[in-house]
Tab-separated table of C-alpha atoms and ligand atoms in Angstrom:
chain	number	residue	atom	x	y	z
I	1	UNK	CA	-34.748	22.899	1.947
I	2	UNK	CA	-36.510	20.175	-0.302
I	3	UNK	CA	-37.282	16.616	1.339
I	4	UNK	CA	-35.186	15.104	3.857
I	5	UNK	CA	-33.423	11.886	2.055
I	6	UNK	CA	-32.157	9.107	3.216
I	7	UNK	CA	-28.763	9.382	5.703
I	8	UNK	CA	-25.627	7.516	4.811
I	9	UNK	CA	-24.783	4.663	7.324
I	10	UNK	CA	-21.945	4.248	8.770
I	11	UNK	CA	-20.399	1.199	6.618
I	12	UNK	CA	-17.542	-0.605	8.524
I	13	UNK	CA	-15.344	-3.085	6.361
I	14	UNK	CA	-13.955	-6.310	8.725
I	15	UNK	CA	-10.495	-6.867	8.036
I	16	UNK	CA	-9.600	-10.381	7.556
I	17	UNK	CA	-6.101	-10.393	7.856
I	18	UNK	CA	-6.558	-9.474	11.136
I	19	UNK	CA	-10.094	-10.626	12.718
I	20	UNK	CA	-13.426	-12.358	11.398
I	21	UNK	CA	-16.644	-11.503	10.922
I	22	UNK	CA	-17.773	-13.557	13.804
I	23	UNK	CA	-15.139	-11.961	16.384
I	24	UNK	CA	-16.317	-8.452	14.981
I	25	UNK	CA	-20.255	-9.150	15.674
I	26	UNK	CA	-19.755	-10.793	19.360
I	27	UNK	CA	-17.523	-7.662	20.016
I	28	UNK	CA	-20.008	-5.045	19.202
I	29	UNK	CA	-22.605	-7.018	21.220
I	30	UNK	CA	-20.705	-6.995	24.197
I	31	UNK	CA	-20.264	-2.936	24.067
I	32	UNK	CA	-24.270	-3.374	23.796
I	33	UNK	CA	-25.046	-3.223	20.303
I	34	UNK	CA	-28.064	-4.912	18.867
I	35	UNK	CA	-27.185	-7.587	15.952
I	36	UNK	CA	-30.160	-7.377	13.364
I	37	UNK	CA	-28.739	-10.249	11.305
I	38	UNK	CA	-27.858	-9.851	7.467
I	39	UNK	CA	-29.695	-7.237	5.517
I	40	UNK	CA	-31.993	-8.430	3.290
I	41	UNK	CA	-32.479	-5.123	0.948
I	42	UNK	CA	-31.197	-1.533	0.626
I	43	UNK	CA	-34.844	-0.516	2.768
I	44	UNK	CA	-33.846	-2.575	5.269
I	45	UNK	CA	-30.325	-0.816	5.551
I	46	UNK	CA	-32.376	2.950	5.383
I	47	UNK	CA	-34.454	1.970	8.515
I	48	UNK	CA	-30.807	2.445	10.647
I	49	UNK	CA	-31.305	5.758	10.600
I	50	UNK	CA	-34.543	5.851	10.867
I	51	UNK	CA	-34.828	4.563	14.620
I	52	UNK	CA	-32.461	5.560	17.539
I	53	UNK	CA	-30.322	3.074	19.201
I	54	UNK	CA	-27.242	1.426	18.995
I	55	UNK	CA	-28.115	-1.393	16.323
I	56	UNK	CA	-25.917	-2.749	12.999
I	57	UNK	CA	-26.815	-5.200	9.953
I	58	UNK	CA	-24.538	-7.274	8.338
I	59	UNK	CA	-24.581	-5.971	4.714
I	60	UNK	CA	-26.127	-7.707	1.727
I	61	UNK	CA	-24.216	-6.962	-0.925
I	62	UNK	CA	-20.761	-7.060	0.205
I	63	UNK	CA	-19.432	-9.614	2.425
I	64	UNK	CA	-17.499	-8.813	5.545
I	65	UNK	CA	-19.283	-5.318	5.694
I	66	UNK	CA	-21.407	-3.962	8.573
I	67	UNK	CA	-23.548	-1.039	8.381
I	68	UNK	CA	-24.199	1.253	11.676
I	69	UNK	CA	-26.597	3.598	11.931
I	70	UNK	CA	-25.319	7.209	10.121
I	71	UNK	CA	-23.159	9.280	12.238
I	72	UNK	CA	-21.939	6.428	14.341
I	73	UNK	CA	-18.078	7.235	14.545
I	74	UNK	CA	-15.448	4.397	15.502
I	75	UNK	CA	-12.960	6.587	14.771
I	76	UNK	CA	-12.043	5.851	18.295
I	77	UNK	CA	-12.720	2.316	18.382
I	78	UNK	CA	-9.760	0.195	19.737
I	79	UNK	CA	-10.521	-2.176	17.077
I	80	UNK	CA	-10.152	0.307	14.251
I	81	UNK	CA	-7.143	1.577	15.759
I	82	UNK	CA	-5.732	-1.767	15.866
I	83	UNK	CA	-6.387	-2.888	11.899
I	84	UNK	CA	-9.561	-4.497	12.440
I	85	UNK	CA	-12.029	-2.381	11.268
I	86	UNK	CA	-11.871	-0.374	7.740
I	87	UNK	CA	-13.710	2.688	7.748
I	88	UNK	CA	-14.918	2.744	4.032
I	89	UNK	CA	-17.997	3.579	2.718
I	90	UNK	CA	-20.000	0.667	0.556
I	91	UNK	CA	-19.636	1.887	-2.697
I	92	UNK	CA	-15.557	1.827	-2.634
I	93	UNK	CA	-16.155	-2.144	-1.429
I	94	UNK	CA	-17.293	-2.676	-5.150
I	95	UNK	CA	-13.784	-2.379	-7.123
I	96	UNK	CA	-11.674	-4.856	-5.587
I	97	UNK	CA	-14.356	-7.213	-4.969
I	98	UNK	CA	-14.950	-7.045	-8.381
I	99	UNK	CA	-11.511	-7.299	-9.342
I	100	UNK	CA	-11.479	-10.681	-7.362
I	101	UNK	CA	-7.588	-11.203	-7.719
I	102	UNK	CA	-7.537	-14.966	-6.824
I	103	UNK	CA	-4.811	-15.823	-4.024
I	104	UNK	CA	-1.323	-15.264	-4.598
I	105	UNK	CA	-1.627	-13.444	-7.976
I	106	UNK	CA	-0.038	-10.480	-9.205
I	107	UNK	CA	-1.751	-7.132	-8.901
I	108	UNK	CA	-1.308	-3.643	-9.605
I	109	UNK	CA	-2.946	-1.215	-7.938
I	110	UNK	CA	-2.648	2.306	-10.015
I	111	UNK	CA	-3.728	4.991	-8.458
I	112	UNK	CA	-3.403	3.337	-4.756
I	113	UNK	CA	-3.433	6.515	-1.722
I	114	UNK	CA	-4.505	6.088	0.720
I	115	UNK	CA	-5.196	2.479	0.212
I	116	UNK	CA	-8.527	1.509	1.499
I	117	UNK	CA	-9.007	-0.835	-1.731
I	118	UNK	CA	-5.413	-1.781	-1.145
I	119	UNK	CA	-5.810	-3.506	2.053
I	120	UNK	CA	-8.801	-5.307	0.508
I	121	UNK	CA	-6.958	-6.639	-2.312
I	122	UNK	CA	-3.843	-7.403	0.023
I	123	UNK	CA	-6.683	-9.480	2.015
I	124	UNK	CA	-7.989	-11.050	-1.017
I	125	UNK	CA	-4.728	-11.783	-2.257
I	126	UNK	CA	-4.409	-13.437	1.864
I	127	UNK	CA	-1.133	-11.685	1.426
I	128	UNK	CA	0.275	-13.650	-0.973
I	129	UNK	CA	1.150	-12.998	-4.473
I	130	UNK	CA	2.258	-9.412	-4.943
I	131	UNK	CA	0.683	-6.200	-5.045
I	132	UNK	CA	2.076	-3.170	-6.654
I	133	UNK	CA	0.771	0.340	-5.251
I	134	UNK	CA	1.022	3.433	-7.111
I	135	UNK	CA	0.148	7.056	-6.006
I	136	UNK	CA	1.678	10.399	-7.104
I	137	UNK	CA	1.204	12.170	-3.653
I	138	UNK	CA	3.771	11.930	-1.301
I	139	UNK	CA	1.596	12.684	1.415
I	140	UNK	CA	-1.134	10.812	0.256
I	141	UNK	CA	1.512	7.521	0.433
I	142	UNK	CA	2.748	8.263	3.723
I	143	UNK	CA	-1.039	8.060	4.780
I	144	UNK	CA	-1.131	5.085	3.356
I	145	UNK	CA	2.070	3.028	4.429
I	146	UNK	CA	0.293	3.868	8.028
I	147	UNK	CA	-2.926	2.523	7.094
I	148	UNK	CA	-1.406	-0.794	5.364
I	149	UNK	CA	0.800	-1.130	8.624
I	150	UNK	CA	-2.046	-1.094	11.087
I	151	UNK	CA	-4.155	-3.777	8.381
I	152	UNK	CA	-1.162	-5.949	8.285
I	153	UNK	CA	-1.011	-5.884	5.042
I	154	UNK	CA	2.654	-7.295	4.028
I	155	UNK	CA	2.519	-8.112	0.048
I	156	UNK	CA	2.641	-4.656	-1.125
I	157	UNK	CA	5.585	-2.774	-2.900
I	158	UNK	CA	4.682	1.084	-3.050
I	159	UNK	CA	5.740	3.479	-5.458
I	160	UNK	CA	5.924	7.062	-5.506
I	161	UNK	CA	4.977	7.092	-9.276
I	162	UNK	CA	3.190	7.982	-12.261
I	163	UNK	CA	1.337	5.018	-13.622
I	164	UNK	CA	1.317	6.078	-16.601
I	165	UNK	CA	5.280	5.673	-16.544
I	166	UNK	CA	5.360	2.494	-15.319
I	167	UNK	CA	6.279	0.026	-18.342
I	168	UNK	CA	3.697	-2.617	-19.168
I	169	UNK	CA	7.023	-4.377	-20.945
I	170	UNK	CA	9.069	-4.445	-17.657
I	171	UNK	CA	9.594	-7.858	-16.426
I	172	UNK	CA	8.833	-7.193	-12.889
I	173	UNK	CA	5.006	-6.651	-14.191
I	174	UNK	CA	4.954	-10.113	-16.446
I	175	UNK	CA	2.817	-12.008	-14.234
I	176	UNK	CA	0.325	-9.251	-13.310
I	177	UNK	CA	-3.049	-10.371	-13.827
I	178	UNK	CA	-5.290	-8.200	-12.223
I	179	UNK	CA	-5.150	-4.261	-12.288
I	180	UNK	CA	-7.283	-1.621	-10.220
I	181	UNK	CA	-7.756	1.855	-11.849
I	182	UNK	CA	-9.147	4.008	-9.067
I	183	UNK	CA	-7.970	7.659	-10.935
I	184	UNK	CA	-8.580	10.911	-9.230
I	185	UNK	CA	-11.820	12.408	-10.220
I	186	UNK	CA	-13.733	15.008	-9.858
I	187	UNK	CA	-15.781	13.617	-6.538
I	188	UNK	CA	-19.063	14.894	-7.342
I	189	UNK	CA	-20.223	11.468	-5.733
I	190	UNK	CA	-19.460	12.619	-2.485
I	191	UNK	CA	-21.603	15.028	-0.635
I	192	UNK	CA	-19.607	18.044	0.066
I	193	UNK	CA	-17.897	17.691	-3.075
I	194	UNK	CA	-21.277	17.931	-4.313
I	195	UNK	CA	-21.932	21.421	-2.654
I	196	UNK	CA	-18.236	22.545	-4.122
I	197	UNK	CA	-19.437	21.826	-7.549
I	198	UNK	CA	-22.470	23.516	-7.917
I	199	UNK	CA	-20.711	26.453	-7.033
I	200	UNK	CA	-18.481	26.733	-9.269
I	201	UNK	CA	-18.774	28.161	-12.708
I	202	UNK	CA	-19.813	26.032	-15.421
I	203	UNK	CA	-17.167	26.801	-17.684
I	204	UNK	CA	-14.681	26.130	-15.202
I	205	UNK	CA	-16.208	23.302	-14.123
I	206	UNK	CA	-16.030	21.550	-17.891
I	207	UNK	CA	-12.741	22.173	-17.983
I	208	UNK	CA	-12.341	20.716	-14.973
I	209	UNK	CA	-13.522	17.721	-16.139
I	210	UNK	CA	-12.229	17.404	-19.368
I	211	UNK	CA	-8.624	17.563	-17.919
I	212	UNK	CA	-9.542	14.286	-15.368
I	213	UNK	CA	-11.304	12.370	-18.475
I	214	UNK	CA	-8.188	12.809	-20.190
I	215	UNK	CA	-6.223	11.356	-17.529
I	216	UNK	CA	-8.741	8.856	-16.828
I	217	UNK	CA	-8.854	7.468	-20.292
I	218	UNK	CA	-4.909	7.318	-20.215
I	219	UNK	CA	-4.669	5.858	-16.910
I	220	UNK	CA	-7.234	2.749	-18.084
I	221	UNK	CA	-6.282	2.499	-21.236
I	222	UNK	CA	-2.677	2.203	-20.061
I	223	UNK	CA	-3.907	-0.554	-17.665
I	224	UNK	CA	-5.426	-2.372	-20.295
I	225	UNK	CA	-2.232	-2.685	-22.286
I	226	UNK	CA	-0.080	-4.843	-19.890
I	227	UNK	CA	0.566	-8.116	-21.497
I	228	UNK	CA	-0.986	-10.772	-18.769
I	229	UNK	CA	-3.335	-8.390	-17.463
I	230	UNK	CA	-6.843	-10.812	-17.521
I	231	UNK	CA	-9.829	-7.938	-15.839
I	232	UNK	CA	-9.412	-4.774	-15.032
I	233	UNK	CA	-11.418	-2.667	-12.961
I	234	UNK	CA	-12.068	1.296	-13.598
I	235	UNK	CA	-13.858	3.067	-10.680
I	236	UNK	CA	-14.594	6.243	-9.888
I	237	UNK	CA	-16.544	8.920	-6.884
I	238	UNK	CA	-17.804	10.528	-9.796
I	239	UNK	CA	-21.797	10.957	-10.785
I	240	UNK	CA	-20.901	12.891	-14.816
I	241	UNK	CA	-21.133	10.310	-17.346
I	242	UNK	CA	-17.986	11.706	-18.833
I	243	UNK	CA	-15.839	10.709	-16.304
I	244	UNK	CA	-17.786	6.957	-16.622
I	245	UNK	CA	-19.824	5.919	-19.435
I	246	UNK	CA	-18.208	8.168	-21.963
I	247	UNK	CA	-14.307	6.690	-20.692
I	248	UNK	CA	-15.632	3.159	-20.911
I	249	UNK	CA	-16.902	3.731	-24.219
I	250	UNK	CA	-14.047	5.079	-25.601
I	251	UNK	CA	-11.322	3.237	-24.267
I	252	UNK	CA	-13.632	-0.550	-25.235
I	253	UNK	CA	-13.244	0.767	-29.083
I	254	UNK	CA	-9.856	0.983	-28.253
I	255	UNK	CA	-8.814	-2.270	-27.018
I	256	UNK	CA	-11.504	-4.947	-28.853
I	257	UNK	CA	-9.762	-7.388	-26.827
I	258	UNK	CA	-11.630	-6.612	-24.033
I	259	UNK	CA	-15.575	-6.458	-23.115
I	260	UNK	CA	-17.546	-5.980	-20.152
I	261	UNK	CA	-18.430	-8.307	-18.127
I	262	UNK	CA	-21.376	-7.745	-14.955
I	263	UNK	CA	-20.078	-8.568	-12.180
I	264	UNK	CA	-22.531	-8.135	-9.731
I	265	UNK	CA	-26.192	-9.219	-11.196
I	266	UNK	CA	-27.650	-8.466	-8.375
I	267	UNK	CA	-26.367	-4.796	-7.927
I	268	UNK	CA	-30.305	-2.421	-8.508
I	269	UNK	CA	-28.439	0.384	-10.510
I	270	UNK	CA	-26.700	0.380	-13.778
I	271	UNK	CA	-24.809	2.434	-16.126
I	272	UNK	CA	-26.234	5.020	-17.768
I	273	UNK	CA	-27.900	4.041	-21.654
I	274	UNK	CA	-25.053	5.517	-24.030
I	275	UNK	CA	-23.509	2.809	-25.914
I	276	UNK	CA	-24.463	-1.407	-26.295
I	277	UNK	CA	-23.546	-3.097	-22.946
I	278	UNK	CA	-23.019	-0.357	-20.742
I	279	UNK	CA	-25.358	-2.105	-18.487
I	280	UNK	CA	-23.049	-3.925	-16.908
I	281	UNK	CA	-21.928	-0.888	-15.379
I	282	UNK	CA	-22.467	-0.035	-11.962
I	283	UNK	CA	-24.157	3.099	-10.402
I	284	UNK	CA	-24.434	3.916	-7.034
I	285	UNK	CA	-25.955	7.013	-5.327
I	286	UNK	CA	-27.320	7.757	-1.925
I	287	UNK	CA	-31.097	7.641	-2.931
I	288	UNK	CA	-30.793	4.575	-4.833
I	289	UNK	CA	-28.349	1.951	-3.418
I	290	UNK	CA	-27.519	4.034	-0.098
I	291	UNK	CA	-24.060	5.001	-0.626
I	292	UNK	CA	-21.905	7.633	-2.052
I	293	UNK	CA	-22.351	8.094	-5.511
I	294	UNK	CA	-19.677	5.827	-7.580
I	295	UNK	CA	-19.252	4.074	-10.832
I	296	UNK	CA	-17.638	0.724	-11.709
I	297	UNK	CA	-17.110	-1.161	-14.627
I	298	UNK	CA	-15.165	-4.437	-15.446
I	299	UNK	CA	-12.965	-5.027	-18.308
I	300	UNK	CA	-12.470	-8.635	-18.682
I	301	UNK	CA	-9.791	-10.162	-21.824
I	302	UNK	CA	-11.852	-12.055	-24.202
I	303	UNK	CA	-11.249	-15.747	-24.734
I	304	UNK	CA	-9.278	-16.535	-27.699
I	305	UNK	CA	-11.146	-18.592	-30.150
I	306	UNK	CA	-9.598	-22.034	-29.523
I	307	UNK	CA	-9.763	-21.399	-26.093
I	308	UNK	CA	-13.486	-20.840	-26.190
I	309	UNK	CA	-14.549	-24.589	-26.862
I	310	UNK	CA	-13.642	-26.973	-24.182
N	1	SAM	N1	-7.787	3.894	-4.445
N	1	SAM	C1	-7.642	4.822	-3.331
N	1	SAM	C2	-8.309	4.253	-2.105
N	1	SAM	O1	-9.195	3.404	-2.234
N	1	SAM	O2	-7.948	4.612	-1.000
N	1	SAM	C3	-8.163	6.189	-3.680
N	1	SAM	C4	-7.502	6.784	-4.924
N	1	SAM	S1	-7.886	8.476	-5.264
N	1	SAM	C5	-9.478	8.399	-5.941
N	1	SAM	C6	-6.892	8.813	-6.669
N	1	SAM	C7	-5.400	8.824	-6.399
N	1	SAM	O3	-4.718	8.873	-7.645
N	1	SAM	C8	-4.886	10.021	-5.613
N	1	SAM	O4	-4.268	9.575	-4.433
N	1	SAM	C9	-3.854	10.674	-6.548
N	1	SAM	O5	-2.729	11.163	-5.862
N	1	SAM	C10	-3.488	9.522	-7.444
N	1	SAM	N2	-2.958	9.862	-8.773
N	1	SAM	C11	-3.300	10.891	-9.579
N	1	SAM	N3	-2.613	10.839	-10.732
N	1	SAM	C12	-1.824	9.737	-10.664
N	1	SAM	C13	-0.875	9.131	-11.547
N	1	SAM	N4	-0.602	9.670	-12.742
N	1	SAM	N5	-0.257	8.005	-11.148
N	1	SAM	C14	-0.517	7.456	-9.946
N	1	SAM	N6	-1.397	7.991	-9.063
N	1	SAM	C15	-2.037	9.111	-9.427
């Protein structure tokens, strides 16, 4: 065994269709937790697991996110049972505040199950507007009418469906503004997908790969060609820069009409060096921003000309 890194905390997303932040933090206090205020950097949020005791930080990156020290499990929690509290792990905050549908607009959600980001949106949306949900998995969508039931989340419309069926020219989809494109990967962001990975052969394992950047690249560039659609957000558990940089590069050749826009300046890790702009991509990984390892980037329509100058 190398060095002993730092532990994951135990992020916990407040729902605000159902609670505030406020209500959240005077609950945990009186079950005789210890509230250490808002975090004011990533060190601060490694020292959780550093010291014992039942103690949480608001976060500083995301709002309505608390962070508990790792292995803390509220599985149990009456207030996670009841909608209140989303178990979801920093990183997956990013997308959909990113996407930052305003209220009442028209979002699509592509690849939806089991709809952590989907209750955020709904929440951003405050339940208005409409929010179209898309998963292949049967199972995976069952999971996830459950989990929008117990957030209270009431402007969705799920489909059992291929996105890449679903017809940007359809009228139903006219107004749709805002698209999330959160495609399976390969997970090698996650720990024990991690472990699964490097065991596998290496031929397999490109293979592997190249079959989910295929899909990947359809699935965004297909998002990208609705006809109102204004940003777009691509996401993924990955760490391989072909399932991130190398999509986003190849699918922003495609469609000129979009660019990149960084969302979150004050985010400490960036996309990896491989074509102009990819900076405003966003990296995370356990040793450097104390979450799974993801990837983000947002697609954003350009102006037209006329529209650029007052
Ligand atoms: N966004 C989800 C969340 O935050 O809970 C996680 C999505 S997961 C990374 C990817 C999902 O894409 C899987 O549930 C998978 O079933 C679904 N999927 C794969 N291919 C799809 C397709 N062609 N159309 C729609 N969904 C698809």
């Amino acid at each position: 065994g190398g060095a002993v890194g730092p532990a994951l905390p135990r992020y916990v997303r407040v729902n605000p269709i159902k609670t505030c932040l406020n209500d959240v933090i005077a609950y945990f206090k009186r079950r005789g937790y210890t509230y250490l205020g808002k975090a004011r950097s990533i060190e601060e949020l490694a020292e959780l697991g550093q010291k014992s005791g039942k103690r949480f930080l608001q976060d500083l990156h995301v709002p309505d996110l608390l962070a508990f020290p790792p292995g803390t499990d509220l599985h149990k929690d009456s207030l996670y049972t009841a909608g209140h509290l989303i178990l979801q792990d920093k990183a997956s905050c990013l997308p959909a505040l990113l996407l930052a549908p305003p209220v009442g607009s028209c979002v699509i959600d592509a690849c939806a199950a089991p709809g952590n980001k989907t209750s955020q949106l709904a929440a951003m949306l405050q339940n208005k507007g409409k929010l179209f949900a898309f998963d292949l998995d049967t199972k995976r969508l069952a999971t996830m009418s459950t989990l929008l039931l117990r957030a209270g989340v009431t402007c969705q419309e799920l489909a059992n469906q291929d996105f890449l069926t679903v017809s940007p020219e359809d009228p139903k989809y006219q107004k749709v503004s805002h698209i999330l494109v959160d495609p399976s990967c390969s997970g090698s962001g996650i720990p024990d997908q991690m472990r699964i990975l490097a065991d596998k052969e290496e031929s397999a394992q490109s293979e592997r790969l190249e079959a989910l950047s295929g899909f990947q690249r359809r699935a965004l560039s297909h998002a990208l060609s609705f006809p109102s659609v204004q940003r777009v957000v691509y996401s993924t558990c990955s760490i391989h820069q072909q399932e991130n940089e190398e999509v986003v590069r190849d699918i922003l050749e495609q469609h000129p009409h979009f660019s990149l826009i960084d969302a979150l300046p004050s985010w400490p890790m960036h996309g990896l060096n491989i074509f102009p702009g990819s900076s405003c991509c966003l990296r995370a990984t356990l040793s450097d921003t104390l979450t799974n390892g993801f990837f983000v980037a947002v697609f954003q329509r350009q102006k037209k000309e006329n529209e650029s100058h007052f």
